[in-house]
Amino acid sequence: MIARASVGVRAIASARALVDVYLTEIRIAIVEQFQYRVGNYLYMIGMVAEPVIYLVVWTTIANQQGGQVDGITAGDFAAYYIVWTLVRNMNIIFTPYGWEERIRQGELSGMLLRPIHPITWDLGYFAGWKFVVIVLWLPIAFVLGLLFHPVIDPTPLDIAVFGLAIWGAYLIRSVFYWTVGMITFWTTRVGPIFELFITAELLLSGRLVPLTLMPDWAQRLADVLPFKYSFYFPIEALVGNLSDQDLYAGLAMQLFWIVLGSVVVRIVWRFAVRKYGAVGN
Amino acid sequence: MTAAESTIHVDALSKTFRVPVREAGLRAAAKSLVHREHKDVRAVEAVSFEIQAGEVVGFLGPNGAGKTTTLKMLAGLLYPTSGVVRVLGHVPSRRESVFLRQITMVMGNRNQLQWDLPALDSYELIRAIYRLPAEQFRETRDAFIELLDLGDQIRKPVRNLSLGERMKAEFVGALLHRPGVLYLDEPTIGLDVTMQKRIRSFVAEYNQQYGATVLLTSHYMADVEALCKRVIVIHHGRILFDGGLADLAARFDSTKTIGVTLRDGVADLSPYGDVIGTEDGKSTLRVPRADAPRITSRLLADLDVADLTIEDPPIEDVIELVFADASRAVDEARTAESAASPR
């Protein structure tokens, strides 16, 4: 009984310590990113260019087809792509390209010396960055709203699920991109593999077009892959007409992919770290 | 000396890297598309040593000797190809949290603090990662900052610090959790003499205060002479010498240096030994170690000597001699190997 209680106390202490690490990382990221607010703004504006192009194209098509495409109106497209800009920024994570640099510069050696998994740093730091992003995103969303007139009428449940789903999306993307990045331990140039992965994500996540506009086979394929839960689902949770059941099911699927991705990271990491050369770093 | 008693126990430790090789040019590049060739580079070969708690040991060797690779295996950054390593009773490659909390590694040419933020922010992160009690953290941090005379520099972004200031800030960060084992890889590289001294005295003080075990690599012999009673010399991945710093000269350099200042100016001292320099009226002779007492007596008897000193040759010269000997031995072994191989 006493042993069980002490295990419980240790577990609580560990959890509190981990929360402390994350909060400190988040604070560091916020301080650091606010220093670079101009750079961040320019980065966001560059990032917003992508959905604005999609939005202009689809709005034009909708207008040419009597105001809608497959039941999606110009206002729906505007809502979809404006929310897209927030989800995309929430989805900024440590990319596989960074691994090459991290290994070459010896930065990973420093991380490996610490008694904490290196993914903790990436998760905490990029999560902190989000708070800066949200603040900077608000005026951009306001301007886009004035220009494109989005139609959006979420319920309180939609908003609550969206609030959870954007963090779920962030975690899904983090764990899967971490896994892809770890290929760098086996091959020096991970770029081409990353390009393949990002192309698959572009097509099957709802990033390029809403998934309902994709062929049936692509939608079925998207259902069994994690990508749509990092873009399409959070956007649809806020702007779509998902039933309560669909909303809960979506969150459950996000949880499934986060757990699966975390297990994959854990397994691959064990082998990857054995391959770490660290020559001269 | 058993493994249980030693803080660091290394037995027949080896590390081999498999690296791709190809000739220069387009043809070789095309060939490598279908057939990649590799070769095994033995960075560390069957290295064994023991280090006791509280020892400060210099790990010496030329570039590429295997020093850093060995340190990285001891820190758990690299998996050994073969052999046994135990540090504080742990196998480093398992990278257990309880082990990592007790060690640190400072790499002179690497920055582990947040580049764009003041060091104070990085220290907070270190506090959280190592779960340091707030009071202990503040006490250690402030003591180290004072000891290293960092002052307000810790409030400037790390990128705005000079190399020396940055290194001092790195040291504070690396030791905040009061590790029992320190791996210092060229910690004073690129620093000016004053800053080198400051870092040395800090390491010495830390070692004294916390009884920490220190393994130091440095190309600056002043670091080694100031901190280490014992040195391990490694070359081509093998240990050439493991013993007292003073014994290194006796083993590898069979000479002594005699400094002579005469009352009536400079005289020709070549009959007594090799004159290797004359400066400000003082001549320096190199003589066989065994003959040093006899030659000293002769000098005192024959000449009007104002001052005389007998010293071991500078440690830099001894080390150079060790490496030159080792390189010669390797060359001879290779020549013998190629002569023996079928043609």
PDB file of C-alpha atoms in Angstrom, chain A residues 98 100 178 227:
ATOM      1  CA  GLY A  98      15.974  21.012 -39.499  1.00  0.00           C
ATOM      2  CA  GLU A 100      20.160  17.743 -41.007  1.00  0.00           C
ATOM      3  CA  TRP A 178       9.598  13.951 -36.226  1.00  0.00           C
ATOM      4  CA  PHE A 227      -3.157  14.043 -42.668  1.00  0.00           C
TER       5      PHE A 227
END
